[in-house]
Coordinates of C-alpha atoms in Angstrom, one line a residue:
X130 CA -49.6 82.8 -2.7
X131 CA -51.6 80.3 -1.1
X132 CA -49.0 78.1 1.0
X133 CA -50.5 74.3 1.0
X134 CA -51.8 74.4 4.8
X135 CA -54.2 77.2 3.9
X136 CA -55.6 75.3 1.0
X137 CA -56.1 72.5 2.9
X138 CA -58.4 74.7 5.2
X139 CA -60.2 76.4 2.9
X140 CA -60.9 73.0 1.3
X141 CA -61.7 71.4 4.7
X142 CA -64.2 74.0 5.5
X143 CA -66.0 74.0 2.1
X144 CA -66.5 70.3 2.4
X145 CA -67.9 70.8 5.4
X146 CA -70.2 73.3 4.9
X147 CA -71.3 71.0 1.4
X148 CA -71.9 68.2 3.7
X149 CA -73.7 69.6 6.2
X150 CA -75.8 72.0 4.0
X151 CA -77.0 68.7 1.3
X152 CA -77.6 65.9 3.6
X153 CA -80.4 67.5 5.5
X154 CA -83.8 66.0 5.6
X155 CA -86.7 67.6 2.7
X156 CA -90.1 68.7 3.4
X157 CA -92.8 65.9 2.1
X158 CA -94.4 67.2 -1.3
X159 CA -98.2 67.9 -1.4
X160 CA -99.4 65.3 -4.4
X161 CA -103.6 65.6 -4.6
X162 CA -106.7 65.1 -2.9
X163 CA -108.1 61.5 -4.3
X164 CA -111.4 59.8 -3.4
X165 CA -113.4 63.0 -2.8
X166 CA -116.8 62.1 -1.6
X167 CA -120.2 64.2 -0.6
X168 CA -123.2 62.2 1.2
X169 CA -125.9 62.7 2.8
X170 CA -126.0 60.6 6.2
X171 CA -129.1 59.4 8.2
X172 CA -129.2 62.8 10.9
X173 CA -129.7 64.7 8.5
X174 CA -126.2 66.3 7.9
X175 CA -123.8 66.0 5.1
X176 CA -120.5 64.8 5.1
X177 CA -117.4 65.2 3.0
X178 CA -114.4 62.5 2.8
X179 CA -111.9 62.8 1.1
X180 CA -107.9 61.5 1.4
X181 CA -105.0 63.8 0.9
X182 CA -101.7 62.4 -1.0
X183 CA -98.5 63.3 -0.2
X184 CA -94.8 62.1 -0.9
X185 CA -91.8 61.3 1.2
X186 CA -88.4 62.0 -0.6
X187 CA -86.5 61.0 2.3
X188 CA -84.6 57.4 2.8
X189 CA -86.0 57.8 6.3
X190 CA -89.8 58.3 7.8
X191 CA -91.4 60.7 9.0
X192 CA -94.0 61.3 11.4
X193 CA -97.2 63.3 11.0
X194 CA -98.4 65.1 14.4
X195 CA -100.9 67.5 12.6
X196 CA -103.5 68.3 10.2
X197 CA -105.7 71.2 9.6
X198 CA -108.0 72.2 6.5
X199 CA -110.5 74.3 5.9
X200 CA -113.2 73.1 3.9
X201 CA -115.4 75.6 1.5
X202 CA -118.5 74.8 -0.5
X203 CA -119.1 76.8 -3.6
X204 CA -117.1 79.7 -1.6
X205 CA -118.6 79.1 1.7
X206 CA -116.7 78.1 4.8
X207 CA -118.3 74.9 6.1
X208 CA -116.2 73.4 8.9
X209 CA -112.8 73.1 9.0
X210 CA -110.2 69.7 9.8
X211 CA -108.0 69.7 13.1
X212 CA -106.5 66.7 14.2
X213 CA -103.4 65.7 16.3
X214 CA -102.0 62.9 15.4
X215 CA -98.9 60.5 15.7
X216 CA -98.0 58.5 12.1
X217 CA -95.0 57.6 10.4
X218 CA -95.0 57.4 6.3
X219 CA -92.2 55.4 5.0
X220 CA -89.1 56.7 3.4
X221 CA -89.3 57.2 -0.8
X222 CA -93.0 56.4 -0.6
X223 CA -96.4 57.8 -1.1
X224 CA -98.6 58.1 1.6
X225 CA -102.6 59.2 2.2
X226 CA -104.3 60.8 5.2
X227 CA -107.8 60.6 5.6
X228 CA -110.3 63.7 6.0
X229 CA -113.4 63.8 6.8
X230 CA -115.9 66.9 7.4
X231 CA -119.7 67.2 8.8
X232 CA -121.9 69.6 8.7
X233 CA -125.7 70.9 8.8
X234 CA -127.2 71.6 5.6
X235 CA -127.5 75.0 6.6
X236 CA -124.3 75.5 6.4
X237 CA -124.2 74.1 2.7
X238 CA -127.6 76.7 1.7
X239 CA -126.3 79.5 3.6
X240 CA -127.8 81.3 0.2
X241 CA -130.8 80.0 -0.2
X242 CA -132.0 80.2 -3.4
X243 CA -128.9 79.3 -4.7
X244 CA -128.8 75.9 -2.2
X245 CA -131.8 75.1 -3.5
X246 CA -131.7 75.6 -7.1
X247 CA -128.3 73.4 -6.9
X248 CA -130.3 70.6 -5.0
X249 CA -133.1 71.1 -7.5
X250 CA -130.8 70.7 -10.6
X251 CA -128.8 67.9 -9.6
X252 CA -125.9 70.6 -10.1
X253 CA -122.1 69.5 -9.0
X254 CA -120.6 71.8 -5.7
X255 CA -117.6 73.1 -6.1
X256 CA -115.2 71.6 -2.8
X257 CA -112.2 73.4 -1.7
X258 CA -109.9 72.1 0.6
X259 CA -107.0 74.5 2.0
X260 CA -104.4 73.7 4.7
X261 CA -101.3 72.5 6.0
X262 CA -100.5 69.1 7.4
X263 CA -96.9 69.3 9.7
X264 CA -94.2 66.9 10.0
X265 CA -91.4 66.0 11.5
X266 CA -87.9 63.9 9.5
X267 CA -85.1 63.6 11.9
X268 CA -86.0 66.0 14.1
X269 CA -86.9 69.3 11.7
X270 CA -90.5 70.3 11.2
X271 CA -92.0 70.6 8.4
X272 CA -95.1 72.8 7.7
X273 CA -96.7 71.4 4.3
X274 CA -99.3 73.7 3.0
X275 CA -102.0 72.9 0.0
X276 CA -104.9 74.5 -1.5
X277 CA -107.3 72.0 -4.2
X278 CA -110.4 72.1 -5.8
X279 CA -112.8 69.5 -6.7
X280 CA -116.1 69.4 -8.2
X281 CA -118.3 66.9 -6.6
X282 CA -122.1 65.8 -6.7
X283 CA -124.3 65.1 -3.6
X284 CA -125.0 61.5 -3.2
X285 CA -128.8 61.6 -1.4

């Protein structure tokens, strides 16, 4: 039998181990992309905004140090997102981060034809944005990854 000093330990060490193991921060959720956006701008290249959503289920913040998407038109790579930064998102809250991609049109037509028969039609591109954006709560990093597609029109 169990005398009272060993149940004590084991009870002492499973409380620990609940502790330790529940209280730890959690990754930030991936929510959308909102306010997607193609335009035309006066040099002649396009450019693609757009804001990506995320949520913080931590009672603390958490700071953002990096972002990087890849950005594909109808199924072509046409730049790609990299930024460094430094920016805190409050505990229990929602919070967006801007992107923003250029490009030559070139890029956009790499098939021709296609390109232009789009353009000619007033037809919608298909924009896909895939990444990861990293964080840090408390000290852990945090890689959050998303994929999402949008249909958009070209705003000449």
């Amino acid at each position: 039998m169990f005398s009272r000093t060993h149940l004590f330990r084991y009870f002492l060490i499973f409380s620990i181990l609940f502790i330790t193991t529940s209280c730890g921060p959690k990754s930030p959720e991936f929510v959308d992309i909102r306010n997607m956006d193609m335009a035309s701008l006066d040099d002649g290249n396009f450019v693609i905004k757009a804001e990506a959503v995320l949520y913080n289920p931590n009672g603390v913040s958490l700071t953002i140090d990096e972002i990087h998407v890849d950005v594909l038109v109808n199924g072509n790579k046409i730049g790609n997102v990299y930024q460094n930064v430094s920016s805190e998102a409050k505990g229990k809250s929602e919070f967006t981060l801007p992107l923003e991609v250029q490009f030559p049109p070139k890029a956009l037509f790499s098939n021709i034809l296609g390109g232009l028969m789009n353009m000619a039609t007033g037809e919608d591109f298909e924009v896909r944005y895939a990444g990861y954006i990293r964080t840090k709560v408390l000290g852990v990093n945090f890689k959050v990854p998303f994929d999402q597609k949008e249909t958009i029109g070209l705003d000449m």
